[in-house]
Tab-separated table of C-alpha atoms in Angstrom:
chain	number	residue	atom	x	y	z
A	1	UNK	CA	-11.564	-15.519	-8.139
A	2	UNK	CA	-10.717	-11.913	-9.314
A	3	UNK	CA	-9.583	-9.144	-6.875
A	4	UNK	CA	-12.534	-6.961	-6.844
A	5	UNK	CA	-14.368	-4.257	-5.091
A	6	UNK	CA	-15.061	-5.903	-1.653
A	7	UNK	CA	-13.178	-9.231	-1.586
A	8	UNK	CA	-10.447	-9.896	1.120
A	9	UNK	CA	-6.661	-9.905	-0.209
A	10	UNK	CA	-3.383	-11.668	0.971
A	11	UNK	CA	-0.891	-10.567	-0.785
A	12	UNK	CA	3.419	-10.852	0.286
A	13	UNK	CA	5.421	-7.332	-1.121
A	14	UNK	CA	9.023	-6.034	-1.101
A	15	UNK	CA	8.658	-1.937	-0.998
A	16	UNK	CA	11.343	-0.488	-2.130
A	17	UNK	CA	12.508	3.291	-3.050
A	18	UNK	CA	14.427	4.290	-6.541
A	19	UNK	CA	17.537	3.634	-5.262
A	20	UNK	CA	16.229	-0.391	-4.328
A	21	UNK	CA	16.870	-0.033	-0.890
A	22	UNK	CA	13.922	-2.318	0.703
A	23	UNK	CA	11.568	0.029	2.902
A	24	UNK	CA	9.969	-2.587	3.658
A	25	UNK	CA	8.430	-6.487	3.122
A	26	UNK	CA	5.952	-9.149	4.402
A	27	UNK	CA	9.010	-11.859	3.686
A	28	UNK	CA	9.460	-14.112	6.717
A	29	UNK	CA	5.963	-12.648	7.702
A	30	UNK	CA	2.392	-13.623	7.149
A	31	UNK	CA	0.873	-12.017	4.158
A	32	UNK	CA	-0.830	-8.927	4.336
A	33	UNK	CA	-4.498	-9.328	4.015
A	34	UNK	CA	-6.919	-5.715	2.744
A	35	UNK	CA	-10.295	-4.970	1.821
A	36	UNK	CA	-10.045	-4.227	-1.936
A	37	UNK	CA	-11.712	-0.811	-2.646
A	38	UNK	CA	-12.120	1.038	0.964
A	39	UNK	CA	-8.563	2.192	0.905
A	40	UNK	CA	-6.865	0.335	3.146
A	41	UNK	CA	-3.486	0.207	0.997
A	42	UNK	CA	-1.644	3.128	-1.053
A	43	UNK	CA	-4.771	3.865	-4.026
A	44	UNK	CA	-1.694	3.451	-6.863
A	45	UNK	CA	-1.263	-0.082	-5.331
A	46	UNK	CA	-4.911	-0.877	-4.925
A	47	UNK	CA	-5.555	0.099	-8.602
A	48	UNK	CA	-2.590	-2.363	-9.500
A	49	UNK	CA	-4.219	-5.254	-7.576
A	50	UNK	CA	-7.564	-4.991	-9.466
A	51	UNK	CA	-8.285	-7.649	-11.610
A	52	UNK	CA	-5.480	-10.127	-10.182
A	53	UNK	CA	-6.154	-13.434	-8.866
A	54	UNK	CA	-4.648	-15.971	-6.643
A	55	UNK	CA	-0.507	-16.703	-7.960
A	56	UNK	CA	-0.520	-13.735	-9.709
A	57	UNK	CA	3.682	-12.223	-9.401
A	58	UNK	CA	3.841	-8.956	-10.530
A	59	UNK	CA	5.752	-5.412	-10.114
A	60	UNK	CA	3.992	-2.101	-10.115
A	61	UNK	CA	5.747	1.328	-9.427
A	62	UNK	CA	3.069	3.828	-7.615
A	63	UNK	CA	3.851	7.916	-8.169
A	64	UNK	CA	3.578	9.842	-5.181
A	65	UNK	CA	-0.017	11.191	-5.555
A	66	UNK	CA	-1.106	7.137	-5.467
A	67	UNK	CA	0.836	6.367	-2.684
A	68	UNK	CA	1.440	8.452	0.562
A	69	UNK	CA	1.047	11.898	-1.185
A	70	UNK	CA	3.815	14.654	-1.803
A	71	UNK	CA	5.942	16.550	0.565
A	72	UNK	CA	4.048	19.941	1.856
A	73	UNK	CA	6.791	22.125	3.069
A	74	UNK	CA	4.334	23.701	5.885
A	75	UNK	CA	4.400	20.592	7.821
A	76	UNK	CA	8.019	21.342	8.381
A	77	UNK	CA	8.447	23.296	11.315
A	78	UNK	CA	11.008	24.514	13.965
A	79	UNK	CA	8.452	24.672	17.298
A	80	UNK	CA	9.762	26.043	20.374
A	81	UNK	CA	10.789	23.327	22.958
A	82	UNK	CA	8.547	23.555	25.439
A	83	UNK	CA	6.029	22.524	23.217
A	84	UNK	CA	7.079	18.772	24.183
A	85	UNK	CA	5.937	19.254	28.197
A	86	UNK	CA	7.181	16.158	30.050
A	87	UNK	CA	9.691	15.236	27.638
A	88	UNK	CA	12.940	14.960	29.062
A	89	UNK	CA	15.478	13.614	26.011
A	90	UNK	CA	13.833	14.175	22.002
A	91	UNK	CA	15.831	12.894	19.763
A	92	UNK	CA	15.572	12.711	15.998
A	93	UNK	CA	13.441	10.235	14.702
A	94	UNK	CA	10.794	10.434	17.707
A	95	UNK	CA	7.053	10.410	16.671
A	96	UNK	CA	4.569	12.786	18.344
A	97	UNK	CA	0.701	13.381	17.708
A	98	UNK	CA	0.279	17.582	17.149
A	99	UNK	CA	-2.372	19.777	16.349
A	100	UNK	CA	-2.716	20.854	12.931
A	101	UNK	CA	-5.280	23.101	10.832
A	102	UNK	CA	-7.185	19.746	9.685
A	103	UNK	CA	-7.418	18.015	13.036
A	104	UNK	CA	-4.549	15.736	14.518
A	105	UNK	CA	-1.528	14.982	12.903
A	106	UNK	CA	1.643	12.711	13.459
A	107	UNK	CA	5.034	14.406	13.376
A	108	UNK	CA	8.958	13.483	13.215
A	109	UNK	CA	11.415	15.060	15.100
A	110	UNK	CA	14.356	16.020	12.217
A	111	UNK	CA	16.290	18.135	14.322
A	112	UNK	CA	17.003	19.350	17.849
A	113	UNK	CA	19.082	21.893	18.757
A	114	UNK	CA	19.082	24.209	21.884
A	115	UNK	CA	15.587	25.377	22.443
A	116	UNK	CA	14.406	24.794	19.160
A	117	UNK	CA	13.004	21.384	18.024
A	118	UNK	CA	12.338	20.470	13.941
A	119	UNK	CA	9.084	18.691	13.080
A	120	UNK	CA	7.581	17.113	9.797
A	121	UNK	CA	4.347	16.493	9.565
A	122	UNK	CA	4.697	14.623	6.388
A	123	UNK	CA	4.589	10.812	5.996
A	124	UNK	CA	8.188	9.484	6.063
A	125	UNK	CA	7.863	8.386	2.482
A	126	UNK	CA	5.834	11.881	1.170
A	127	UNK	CA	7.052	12.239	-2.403
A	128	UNK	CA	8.743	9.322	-3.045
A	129	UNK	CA	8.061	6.229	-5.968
A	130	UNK	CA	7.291	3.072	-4.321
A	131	UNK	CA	7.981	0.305	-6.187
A	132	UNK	CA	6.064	-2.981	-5.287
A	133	UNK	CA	7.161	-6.470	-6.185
A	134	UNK	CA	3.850	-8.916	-5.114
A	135	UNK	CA	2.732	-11.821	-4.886
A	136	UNK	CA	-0.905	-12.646	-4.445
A	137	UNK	CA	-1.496	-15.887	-2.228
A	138	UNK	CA	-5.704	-15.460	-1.473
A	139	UNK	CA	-8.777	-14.192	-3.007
A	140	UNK	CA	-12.225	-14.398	-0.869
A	141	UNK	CA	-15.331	-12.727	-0.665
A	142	UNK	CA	-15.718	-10.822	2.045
A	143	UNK	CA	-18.274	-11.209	4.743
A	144	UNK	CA	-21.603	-9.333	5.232
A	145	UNK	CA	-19.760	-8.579	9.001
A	146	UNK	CA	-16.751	-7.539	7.043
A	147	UNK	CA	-17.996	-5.306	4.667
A	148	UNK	CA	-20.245	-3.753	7.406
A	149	UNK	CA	-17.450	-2.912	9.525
A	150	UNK	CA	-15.464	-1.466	6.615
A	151	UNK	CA	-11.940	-4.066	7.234
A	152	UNK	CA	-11.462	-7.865	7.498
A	153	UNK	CA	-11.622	-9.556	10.255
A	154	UNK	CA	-9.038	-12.755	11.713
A	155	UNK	CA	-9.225	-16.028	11.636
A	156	UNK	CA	-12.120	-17.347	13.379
A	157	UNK	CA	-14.130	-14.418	13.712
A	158	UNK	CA	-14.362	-10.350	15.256
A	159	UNK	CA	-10.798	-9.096	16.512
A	160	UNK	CA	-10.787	-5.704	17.099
């Protein structure tokens, strides 16, 4: 069977950035398993997968508008830092959830110094290549529960 518009994927990956560095890989993990076509992975990579089947090996390197977008400077910030109430020691590299223009968005601490905090709203990997190296190990049809819900579901039924 061909990846398609609403079949279930397992597929195992090695991410890594220009330099090779591995951002990350399903080695020594289960595979990971997507709806094809709802957006579940990065669209560049999606697009790549259409078409494949089951022991298909292949590289594909994704441009940042097809994988987690490019950098907007105004997500980076210096906020004052009170706006972290309760927060006792930030540190670079901490997470938070903020408020933005569009709703709620996730932000990195960069920087801390004195009474001023840095923030970036963007994804960690904003305007960088990916480059994939996958392996596809299943191919299904999805279920009419599946597609209804919009994501697969585990082994043996509903886990939400």
């Amino acid at each position: 069977m061909q990846i398609a518009e609403n079949t279930v994927v397992s597929f195992h990956y090695t991410l890594t950035d220009d330099q090779g560095q591995v951002l990350d890989s399903s080695q020594g993990r289960e595979p990971l398993v997507y709806l094809q076509g709802v957006g579940q992975i990065v669209p560049g990579l999606e697009k790549a997968m259409e078409g494949r089947q089951v022991g298909d090996q292949f590289k594909v390197d994704v441009v940042p508008e097809e994988g987690y977008g490019v950098r907007h400077p105004e997500l980076v910030q210096e906020v004052p830092r009170e706006a972290f109430q309760g927060v006792e020691d930030i540190q670079p590299g901490m997470q938070f959830q903020g408020r933005g223009p569009q709703g709620v968005i996730n932000v990195t601490v960069t920087k801390v110094e004195d009474d001023k905090v840095h923030i970036d709203g963007n994804h960690p990997l904003a305007g960088q290549a990916l480059h994939f190296d996958v392996q596809v190990t299943d191919v299904r049809a999805a279920t009419e529960e599946e597609l209804s819900h919009g994501h697969v579901h585990g082994e043996g039924g509903h886990h939400h």
